[in-house]
Short mmCIF file of C-alpha atoms in Angstrom, two decimals:
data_model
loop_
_atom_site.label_atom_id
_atom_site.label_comp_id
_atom_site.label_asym_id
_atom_site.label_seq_id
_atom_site.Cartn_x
_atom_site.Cartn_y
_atom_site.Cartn_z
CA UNK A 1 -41.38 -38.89 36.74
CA UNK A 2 -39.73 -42.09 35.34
CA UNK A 3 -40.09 -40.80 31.57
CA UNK A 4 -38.97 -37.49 32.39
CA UNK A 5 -36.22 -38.89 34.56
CA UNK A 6 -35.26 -41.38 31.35
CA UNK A 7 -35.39 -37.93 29.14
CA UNK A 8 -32.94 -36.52 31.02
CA UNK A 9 -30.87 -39.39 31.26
CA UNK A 10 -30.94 -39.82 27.49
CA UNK A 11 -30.35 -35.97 26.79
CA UNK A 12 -27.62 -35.96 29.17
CA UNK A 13 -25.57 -39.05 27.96
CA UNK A 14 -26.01 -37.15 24.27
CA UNK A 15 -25.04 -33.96 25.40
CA UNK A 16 -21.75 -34.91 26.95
CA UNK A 17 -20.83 -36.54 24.22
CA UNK A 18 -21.62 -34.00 21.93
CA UNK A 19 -19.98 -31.43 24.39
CA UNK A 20 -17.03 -33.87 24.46
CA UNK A 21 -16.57 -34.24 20.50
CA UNK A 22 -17.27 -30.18 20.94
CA UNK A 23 -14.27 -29.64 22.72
CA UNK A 24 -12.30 -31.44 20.49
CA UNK A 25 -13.60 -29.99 17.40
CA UNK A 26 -12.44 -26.42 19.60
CA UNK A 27 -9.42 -27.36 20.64
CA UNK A 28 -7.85 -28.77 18.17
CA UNK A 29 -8.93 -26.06 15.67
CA UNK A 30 -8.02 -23.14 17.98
CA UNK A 31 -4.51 -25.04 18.07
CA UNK A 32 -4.56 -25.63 14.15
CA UNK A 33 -5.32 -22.07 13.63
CA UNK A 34 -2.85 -20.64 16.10
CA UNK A 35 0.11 -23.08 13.96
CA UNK A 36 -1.70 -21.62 10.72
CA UNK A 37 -1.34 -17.91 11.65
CA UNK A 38 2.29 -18.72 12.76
CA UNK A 39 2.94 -20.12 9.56
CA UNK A 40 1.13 -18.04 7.54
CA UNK A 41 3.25 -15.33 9.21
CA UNK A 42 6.71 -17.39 8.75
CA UNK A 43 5.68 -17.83 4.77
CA UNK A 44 4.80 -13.72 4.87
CA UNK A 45 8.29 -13.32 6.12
CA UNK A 46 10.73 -15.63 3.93
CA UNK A 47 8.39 -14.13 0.77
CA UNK A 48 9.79 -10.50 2.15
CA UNK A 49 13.37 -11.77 2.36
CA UNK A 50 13.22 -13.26 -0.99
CA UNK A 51 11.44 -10.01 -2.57
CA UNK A 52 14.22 -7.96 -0.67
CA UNK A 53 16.75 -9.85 -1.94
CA UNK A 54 15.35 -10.51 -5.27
CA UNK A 55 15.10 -7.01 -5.63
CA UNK A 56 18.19 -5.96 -4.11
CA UNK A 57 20.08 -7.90 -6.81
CA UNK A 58 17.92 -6.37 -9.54
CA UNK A 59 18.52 -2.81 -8.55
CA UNK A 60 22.46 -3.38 -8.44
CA UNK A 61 22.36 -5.00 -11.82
CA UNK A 62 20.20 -2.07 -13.03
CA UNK A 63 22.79 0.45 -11.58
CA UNK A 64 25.51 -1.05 -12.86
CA UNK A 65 24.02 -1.57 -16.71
CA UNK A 66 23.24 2.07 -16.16
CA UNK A 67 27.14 2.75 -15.51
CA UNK A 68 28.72 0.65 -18.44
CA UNK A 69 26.01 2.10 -20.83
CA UNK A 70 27.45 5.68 -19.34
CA UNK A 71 31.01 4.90 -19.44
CA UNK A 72 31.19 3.19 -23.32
CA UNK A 73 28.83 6.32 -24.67
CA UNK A 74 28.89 8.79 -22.72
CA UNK A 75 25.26 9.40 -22.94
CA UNK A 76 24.15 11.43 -19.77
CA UNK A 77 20.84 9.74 -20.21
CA UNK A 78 22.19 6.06 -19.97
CA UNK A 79 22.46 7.53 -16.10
CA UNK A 80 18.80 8.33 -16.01
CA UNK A 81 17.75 5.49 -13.78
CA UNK A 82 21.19 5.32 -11.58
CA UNK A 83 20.65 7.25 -9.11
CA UNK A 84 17.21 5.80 -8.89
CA UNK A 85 18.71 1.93 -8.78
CA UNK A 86 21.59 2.78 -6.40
CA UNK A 87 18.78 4.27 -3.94
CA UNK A 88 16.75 1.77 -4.02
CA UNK A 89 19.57 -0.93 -3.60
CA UNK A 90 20.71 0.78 -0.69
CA UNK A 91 16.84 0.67 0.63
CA UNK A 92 16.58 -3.38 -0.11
CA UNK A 93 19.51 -3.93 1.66
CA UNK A 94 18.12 -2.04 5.10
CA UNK A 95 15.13 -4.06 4.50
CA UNK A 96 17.26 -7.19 4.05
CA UNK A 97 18.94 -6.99 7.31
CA UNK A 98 15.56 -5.87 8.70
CA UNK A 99 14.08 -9.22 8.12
CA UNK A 100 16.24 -11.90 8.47
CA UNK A 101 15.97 -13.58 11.57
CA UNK A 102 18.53 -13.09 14.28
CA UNK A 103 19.09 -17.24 13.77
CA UNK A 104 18.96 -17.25 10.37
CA UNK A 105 22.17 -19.26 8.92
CA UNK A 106 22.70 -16.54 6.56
CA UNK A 107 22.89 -13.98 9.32
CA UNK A 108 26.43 -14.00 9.92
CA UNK A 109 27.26 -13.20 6.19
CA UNK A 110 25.19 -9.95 6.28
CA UNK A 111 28.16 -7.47 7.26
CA UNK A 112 29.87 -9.26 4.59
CA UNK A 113 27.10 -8.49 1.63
CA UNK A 114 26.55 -4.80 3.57
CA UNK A 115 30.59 -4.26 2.42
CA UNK A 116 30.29 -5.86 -0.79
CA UNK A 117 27.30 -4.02 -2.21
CA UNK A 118 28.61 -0.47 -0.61
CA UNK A 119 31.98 -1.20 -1.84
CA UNK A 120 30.48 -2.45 -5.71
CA UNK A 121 28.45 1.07 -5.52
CA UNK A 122 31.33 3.27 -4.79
CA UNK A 123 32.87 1.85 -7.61
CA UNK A 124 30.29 2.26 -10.12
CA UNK A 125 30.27 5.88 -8.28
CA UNK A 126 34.33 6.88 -9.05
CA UNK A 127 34.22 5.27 -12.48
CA UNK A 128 31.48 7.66 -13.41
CA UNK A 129 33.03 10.47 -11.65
CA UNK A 130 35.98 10.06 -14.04
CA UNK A 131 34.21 9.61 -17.11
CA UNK A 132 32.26 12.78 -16.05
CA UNK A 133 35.22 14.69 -15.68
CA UNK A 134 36.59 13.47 -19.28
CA UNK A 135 39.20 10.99 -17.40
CA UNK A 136 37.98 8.26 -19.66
CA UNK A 137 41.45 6.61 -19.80
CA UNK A 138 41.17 6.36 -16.01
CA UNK A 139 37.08 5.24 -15.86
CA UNK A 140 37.76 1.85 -18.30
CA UNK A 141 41.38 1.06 -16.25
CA UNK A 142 38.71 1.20 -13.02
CA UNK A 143 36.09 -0.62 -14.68
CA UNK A 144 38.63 -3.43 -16.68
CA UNK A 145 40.37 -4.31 -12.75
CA UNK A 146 37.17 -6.79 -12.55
CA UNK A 147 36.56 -5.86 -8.75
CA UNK A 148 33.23 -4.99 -9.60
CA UNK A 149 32.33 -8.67 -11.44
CA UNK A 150 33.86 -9.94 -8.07
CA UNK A 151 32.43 -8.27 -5.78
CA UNK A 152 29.24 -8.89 -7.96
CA UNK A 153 29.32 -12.23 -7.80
CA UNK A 154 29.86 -12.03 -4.03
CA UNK A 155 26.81 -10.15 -3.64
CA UNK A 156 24.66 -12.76 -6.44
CA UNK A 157 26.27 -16.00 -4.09
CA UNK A 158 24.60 -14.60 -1.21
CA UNK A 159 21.88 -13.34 -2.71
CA UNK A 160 21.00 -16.53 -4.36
CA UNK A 161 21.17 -18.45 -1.26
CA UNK A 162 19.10 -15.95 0.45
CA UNK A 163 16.61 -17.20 -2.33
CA UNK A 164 16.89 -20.65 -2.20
CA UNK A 165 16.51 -20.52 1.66
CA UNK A 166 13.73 -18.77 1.45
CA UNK A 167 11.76 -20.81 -0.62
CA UNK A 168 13.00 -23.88 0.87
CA UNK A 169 11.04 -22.62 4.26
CA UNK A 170 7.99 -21.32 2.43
CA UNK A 171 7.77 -24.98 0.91
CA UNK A 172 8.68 -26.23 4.29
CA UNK A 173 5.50 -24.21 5.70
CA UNK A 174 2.92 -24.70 2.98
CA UNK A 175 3.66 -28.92 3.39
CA UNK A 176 2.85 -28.26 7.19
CA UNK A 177 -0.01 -26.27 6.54
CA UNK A 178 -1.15 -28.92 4.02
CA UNK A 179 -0.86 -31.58 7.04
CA UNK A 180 -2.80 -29.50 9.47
CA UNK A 181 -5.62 -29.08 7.25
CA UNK A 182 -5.77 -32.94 6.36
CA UNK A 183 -5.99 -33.43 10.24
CA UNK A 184 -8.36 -30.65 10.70
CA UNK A 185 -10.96 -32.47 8.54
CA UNK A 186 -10.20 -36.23 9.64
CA UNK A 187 -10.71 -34.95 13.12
CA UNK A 188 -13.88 -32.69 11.77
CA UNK A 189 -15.80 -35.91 10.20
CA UNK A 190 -14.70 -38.29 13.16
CA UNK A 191 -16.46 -35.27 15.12
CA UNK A 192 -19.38 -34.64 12.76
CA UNK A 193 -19.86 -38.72 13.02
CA UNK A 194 -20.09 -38.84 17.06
CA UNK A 195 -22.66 -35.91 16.68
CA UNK A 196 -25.06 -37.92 14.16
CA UNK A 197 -24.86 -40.40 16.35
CA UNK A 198 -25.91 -38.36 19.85
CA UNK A 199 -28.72 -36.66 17.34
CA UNK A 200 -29.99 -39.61 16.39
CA UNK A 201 -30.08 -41.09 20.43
CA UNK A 202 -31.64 -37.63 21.77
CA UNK A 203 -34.21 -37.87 18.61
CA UNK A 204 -34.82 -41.14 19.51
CA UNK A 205 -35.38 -40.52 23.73
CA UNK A 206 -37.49 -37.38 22.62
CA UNK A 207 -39.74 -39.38 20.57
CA UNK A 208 -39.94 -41.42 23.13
CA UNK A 209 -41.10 -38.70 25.57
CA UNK A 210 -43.82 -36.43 23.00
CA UNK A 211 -45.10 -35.07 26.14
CA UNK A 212 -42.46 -33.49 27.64
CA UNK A 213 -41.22 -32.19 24.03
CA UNK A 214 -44.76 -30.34 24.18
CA UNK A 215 -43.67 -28.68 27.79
CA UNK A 216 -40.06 -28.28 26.38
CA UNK A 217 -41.25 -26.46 23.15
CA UNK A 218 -43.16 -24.08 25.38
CA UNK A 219 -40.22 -23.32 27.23
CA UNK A 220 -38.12 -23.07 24.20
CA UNK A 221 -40.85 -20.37 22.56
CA UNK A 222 -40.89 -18.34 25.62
CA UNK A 223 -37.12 -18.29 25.50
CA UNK A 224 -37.03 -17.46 22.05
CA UNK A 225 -39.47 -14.35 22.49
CA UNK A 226 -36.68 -13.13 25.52
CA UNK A 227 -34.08 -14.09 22.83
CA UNK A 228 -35.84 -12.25 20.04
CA UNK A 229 -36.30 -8.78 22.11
CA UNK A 230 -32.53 -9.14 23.26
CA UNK A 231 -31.20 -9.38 19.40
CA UNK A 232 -33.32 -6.21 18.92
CA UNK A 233 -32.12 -4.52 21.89
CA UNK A 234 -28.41 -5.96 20.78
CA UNK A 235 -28.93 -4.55 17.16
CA UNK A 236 -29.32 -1.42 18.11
CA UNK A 237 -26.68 -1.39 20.48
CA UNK A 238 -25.06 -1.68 17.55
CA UNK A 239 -26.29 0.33 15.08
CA UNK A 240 -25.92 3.36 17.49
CA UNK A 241 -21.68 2.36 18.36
CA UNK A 242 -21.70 2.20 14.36
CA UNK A 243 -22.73 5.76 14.53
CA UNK A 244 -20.94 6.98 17.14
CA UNK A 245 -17.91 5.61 15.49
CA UNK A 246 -18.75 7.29 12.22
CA UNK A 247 -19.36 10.57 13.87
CA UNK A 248 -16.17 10.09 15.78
CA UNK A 249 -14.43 9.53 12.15
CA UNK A 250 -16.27 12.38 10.83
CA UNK A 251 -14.82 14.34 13.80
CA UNK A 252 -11.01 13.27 14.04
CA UNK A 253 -11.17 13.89 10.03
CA UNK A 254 -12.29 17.68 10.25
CA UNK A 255 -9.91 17.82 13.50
CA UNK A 256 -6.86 16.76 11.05
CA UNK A 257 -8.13 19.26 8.37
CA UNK A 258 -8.62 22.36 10.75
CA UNK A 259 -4.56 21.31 12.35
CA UNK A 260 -3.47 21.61 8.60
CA UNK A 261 -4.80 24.58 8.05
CA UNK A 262 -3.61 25.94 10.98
CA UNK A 263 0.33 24.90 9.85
CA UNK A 264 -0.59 25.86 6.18
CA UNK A 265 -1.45 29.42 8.38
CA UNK A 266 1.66 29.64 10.40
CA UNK A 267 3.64 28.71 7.05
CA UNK A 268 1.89 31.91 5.19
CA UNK A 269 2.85 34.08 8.31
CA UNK A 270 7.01 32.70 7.96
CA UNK A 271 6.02 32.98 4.20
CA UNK A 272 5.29 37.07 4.62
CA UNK A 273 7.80 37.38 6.91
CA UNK A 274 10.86 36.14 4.85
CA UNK A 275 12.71 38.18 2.19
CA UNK A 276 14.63 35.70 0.31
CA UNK A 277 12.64 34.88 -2.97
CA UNK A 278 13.67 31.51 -2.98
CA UNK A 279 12.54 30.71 0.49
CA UNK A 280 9.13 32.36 -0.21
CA UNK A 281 8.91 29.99 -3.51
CA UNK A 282 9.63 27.03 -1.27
CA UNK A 283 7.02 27.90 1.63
CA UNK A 284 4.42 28.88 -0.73
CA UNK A 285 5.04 25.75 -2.56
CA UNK A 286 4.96 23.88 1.06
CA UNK A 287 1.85 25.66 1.89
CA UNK A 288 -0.19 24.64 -1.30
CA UNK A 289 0.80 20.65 -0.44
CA UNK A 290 -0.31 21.33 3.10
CA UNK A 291 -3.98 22.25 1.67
CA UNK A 292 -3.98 19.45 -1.27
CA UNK A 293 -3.67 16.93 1.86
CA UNK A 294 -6.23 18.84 3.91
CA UNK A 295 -9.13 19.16 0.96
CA UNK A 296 -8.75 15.10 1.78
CA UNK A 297 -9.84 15.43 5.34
CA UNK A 298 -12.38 18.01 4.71
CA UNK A 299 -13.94 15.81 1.49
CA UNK A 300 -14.22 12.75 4.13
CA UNK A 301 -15.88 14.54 7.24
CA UNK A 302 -18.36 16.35 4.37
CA UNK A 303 -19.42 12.95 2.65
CA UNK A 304 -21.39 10.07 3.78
CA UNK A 305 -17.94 7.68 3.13
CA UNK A 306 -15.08 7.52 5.09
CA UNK A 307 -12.88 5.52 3.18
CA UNK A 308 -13.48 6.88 -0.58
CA UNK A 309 -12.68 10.20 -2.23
CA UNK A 310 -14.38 11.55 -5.03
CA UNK A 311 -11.59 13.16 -7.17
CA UNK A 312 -13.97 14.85 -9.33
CA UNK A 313 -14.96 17.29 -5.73
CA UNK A 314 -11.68 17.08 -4.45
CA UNK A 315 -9.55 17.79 -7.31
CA UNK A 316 -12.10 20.45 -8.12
CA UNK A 317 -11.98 22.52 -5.09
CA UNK A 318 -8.00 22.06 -4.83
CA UNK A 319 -7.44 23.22 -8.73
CA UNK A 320 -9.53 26.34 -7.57
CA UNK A 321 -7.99 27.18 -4.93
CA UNK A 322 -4.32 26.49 -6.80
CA UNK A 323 -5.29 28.45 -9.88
CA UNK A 324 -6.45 31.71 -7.49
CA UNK A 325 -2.75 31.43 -6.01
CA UNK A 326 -0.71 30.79 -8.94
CA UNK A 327 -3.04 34.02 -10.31
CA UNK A 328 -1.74 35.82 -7.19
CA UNK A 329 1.45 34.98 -8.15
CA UNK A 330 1.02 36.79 -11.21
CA UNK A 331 0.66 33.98 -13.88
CA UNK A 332 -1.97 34.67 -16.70
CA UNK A 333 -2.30 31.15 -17.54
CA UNK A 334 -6.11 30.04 -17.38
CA UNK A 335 -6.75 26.05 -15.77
CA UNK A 336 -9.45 24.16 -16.69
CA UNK A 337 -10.54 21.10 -15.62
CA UNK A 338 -12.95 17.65 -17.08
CA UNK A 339 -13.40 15.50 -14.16
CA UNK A 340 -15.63 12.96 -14.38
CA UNK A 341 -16.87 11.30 -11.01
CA UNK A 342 -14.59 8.88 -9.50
CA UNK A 343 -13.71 7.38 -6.41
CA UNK A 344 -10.34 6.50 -4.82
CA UNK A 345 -9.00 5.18 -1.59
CA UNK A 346 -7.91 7.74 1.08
CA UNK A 347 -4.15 7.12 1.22
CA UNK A 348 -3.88 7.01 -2.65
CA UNK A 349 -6.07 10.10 -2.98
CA UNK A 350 -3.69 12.22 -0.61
CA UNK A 351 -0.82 10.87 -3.41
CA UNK A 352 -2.72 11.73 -6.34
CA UNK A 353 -3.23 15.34 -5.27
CA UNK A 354 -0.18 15.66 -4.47
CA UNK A 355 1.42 15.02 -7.95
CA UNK A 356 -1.49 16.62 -9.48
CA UNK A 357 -0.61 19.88 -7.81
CA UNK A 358 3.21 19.76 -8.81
CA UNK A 359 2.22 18.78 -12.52
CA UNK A 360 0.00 21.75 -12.51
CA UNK A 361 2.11 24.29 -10.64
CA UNK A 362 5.14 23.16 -13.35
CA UNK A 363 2.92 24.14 -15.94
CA UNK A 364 2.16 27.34 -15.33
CA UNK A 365 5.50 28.21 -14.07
CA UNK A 366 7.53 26.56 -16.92
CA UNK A 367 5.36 25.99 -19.84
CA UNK A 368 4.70 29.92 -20.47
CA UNK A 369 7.62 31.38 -19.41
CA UNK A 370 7.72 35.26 -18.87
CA UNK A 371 4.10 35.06 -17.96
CA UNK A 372 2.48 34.58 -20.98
CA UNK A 373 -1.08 33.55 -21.60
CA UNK A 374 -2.21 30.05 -22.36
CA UNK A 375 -4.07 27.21 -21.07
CA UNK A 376 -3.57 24.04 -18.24
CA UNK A 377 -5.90 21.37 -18.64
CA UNK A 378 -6.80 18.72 -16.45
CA UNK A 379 -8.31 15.20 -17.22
CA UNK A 380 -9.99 13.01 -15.32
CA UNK A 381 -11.75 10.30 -17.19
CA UNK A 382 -12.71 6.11 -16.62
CA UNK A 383 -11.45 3.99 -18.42
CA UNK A 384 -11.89 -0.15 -18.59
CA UNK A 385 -11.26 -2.39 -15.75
CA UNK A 386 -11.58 -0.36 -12.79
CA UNK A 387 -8.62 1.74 -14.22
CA UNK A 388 -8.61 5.78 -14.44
CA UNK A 389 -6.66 8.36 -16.73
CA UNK A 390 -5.60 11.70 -15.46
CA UNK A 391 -3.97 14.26 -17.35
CA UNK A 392 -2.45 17.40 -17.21
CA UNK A 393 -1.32 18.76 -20.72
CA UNK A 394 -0.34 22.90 -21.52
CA UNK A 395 0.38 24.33 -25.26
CA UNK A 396 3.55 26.12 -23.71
CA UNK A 397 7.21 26.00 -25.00
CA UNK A 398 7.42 22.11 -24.47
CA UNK A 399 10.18 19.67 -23.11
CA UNK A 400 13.23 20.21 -25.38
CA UNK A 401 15.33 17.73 -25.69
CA UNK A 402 18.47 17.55 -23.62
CA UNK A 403 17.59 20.86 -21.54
CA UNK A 404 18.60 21.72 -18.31
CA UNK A 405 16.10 20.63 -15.35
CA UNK A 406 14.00 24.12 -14.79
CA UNK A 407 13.90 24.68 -10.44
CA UNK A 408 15.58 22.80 -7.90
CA UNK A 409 13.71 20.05 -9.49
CA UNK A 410 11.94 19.03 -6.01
CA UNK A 411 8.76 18.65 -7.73
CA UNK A 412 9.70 16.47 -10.19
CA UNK A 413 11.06 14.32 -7.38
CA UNK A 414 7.75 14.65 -5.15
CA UNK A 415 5.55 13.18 -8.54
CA UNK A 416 7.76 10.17 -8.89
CA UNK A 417 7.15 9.45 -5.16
CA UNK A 418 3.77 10.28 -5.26
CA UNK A 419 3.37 7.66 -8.25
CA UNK A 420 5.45 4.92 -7.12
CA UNK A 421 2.67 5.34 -4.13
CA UNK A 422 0.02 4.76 -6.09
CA UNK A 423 2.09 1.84 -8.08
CA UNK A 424 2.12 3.48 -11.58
CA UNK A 425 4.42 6.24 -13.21
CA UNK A 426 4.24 9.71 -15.15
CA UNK A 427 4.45 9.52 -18.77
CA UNK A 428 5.60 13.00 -20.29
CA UNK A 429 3.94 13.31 -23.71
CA UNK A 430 5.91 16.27 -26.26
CA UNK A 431 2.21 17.50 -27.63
CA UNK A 432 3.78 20.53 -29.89
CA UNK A 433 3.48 22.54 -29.05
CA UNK A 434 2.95 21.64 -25.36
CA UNK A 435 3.38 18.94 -22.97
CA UNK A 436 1.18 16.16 -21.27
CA UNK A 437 1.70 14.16 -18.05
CA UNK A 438 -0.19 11.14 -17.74
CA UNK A 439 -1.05 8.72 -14.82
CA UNK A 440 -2.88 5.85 -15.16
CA UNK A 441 -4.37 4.59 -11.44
CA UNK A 442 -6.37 1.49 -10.61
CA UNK A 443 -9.55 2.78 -8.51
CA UNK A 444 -11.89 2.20 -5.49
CA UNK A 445 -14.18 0.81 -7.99
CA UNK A 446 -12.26 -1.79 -9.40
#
């Protein structure tokens, strides 16, 4: 009795102090990480506002080189990327006054800059609305009044100080964070010190005591056979929610592809009901996009992985099925494709499709015109650092220079998105005869 009462003693003195030094170990790094996730999310922010406003003042710049390379040549393709710039200006600035705090000391000025850049792109807009119109006389008075510089550097002032504030807090954050982890690990080997020193007592009392160690290690085994049939009942617990939840995937994927095909349906049926030919071009092109998206959800509740495509499957099976409607159409083009097996994300697969069935469809609409014979091909091939090629190339009539935009040009419009998606762009290769569009993609197996 007295040596197990002076066990317990011993193991009790240890294991408050241990459960003491515990608690501060908890605390304080439940605290530390709470601060470090609100940091972490303070630093996310101010790098936002500077890459909004970083590339808010790009895009303006780029719009405006784009005018005054219009406006002294007169080159129509000097306004290539205008439109492009102004857009995406416009966008930066939404984002801008998305993020900045509501006490942020640059707040106030935000009408201000909203004025200024609106003001400095309906500028840029009338000057090149007067060269257009062969008012050049009346485009370099516009542009030589200097409101734009002004209201430029209005827009760079607040811009820059946007910057500079930014970064001020991110360094402001990281020199905190820097702090918190230095206390963090003088608090973790004060910690780790106290707990050497209640191992060493308990090894010490339990030495001490070899008999009731004996008794204790029996009780300890027959926990540990419990414990072992409870991780094996707990694994699979597990393994079967994994299932489930995979089977529930599986599920909600085939329940998105069957709902697309059921719009893609109802937009055939408003397709054979309408008599406009334009409208039927635009719902049959509608309708194809509305299958490219649901081959994704089809390919994903078919295969084993629910967060990979393989392109070479589902580019196959959607080039099939795009060829026999184009045929339908009446085009006598022939498509064939090399697609070597490859795997991409989800979300960047549903892009990819996308753009490869507007490349494709523009090919056999435009690149044998009064529907001649010829042949699309399509690409698909690895190349070196987890990159991947795809290309669509025709021997048609080709991209002559300075020619008027074939179609509403829509589909031109739906590649760029679908590329700036997957953070690359289409290169347009004159093959002639023929053209080639080529993306290069960075993929799941990078």
């Amino acid at each position: 009795m007295f040596g197990r009462s002076r066990l317990a003693i011993g193991v009790g003195v240890g294991l408050t102090i241990g459960f003491l030094a515990l608690i501060v170990i908890v605390g304080t790094t439940i605290w530390l990480v709470e601060r470090g996730n609100s940091l972490f999310q303070q630093s996310a922010l101010q790098r936002a506002i500077r890459i909004a406003a970083v590339e808010l003042r790009d895009h303006v710049r780029t719009a405006e080189s784009s005018q005054r390379g219009f406006l002294l040549t007169g080159n129509q393709i000097y306004l290539a990327p205008y439109d492009t710039a102004k857009t995406r200006a416009l966008q930066e600035l939404a984002d801008l006054a998305r993020l900045l705090p509501p006490d942020a000391p640059n707040r106030a000025m935000l009408p201000r800059l909203s004025e200024a850049v609106n003001q400095k792109i309906g500028d840029m807009d009338s000057s090149i609305a007067l060269k257009s119109a062969g008012r050049d006389a009346e485009a370099l008075a516009l542009l030589k009044r200097n409101r734009g510089k002004a209201l430029m550097d209005e827009i760079n002032v607040f811009l820059y100080g946007a910057i500079l504030l930014a970064d001020e807090n991110g360094t402001l954050n990281s020199a905190e964070q820097q702090r918190n982890a230095s206390l963090l690990r003088w608090i973790s080997a004060g910690a780790a010190v106290v707990i050497v020193l209640v191992v060493l007592v308990v090894a010490f009392t339990v030495y001490r005591n070899e008999q009731d160690l004996k008794q204790a290690r029996d009780e300890v085994r027959a926990i540990n056979l419990t414990l072992e049939e409870r991780v094996k009942t707990r694994t699979a617990d597990l393994a079967l929610a994994r299932e489930r939840a995979e089977v529930l995937l599986a599920e909600v994927n085939h329940r998105v592809a069957n709902s697309l095909q059921l719009v893609g349906a109802l937009v055939l049926m408003q397709l054979r009901s309408v008599t406009d030919t334009a409208a039927k071009d635009a719902l049959r092109e509608t309708q194809s996009r509305i299958n490219a998206i649901s081959l994704i959800h089809k390919s994903l509740y078919t295969s084993g992985d629910v967060t990979n495509v393989a392109l070479n499957d589902y580019l196959g099976a959607m080039l099939t099925n795009l060829e026999t409607a184009m045929k339908k159409d009446g085009h006598t083009a022939i498509l064939k494709c090399y697609l070597e097996p490859i795997s991409l994300r989800t979300d960047a697969s549903v892009s990819l499709g996308v753009a490869v069935q507007e490349l494709v469809t523009n090919a056999f609409k435009y690149a044998y015109p009064g529907d001649k014979p010829g042949e699309v091909r399509v690409r698909l091939k690895r190349l070196e650092d987890g990159k991947a090629e795809l290309t669509v190339e025709d021997d048609g009539v080709g991209i002559a220079p300075n020619a008027p935009r074939a179609g509403t040009g829509l589909g031109s419009k739906i590649i760029q998105t679908m590329a700036s998606a997957l953070q690359t762009h289409v290169e347009y290769i004159n093959r002639r005869p023929g053209t080639a569009a080529r993306l290069v993609l960075t993929t799941a197996n990078a």
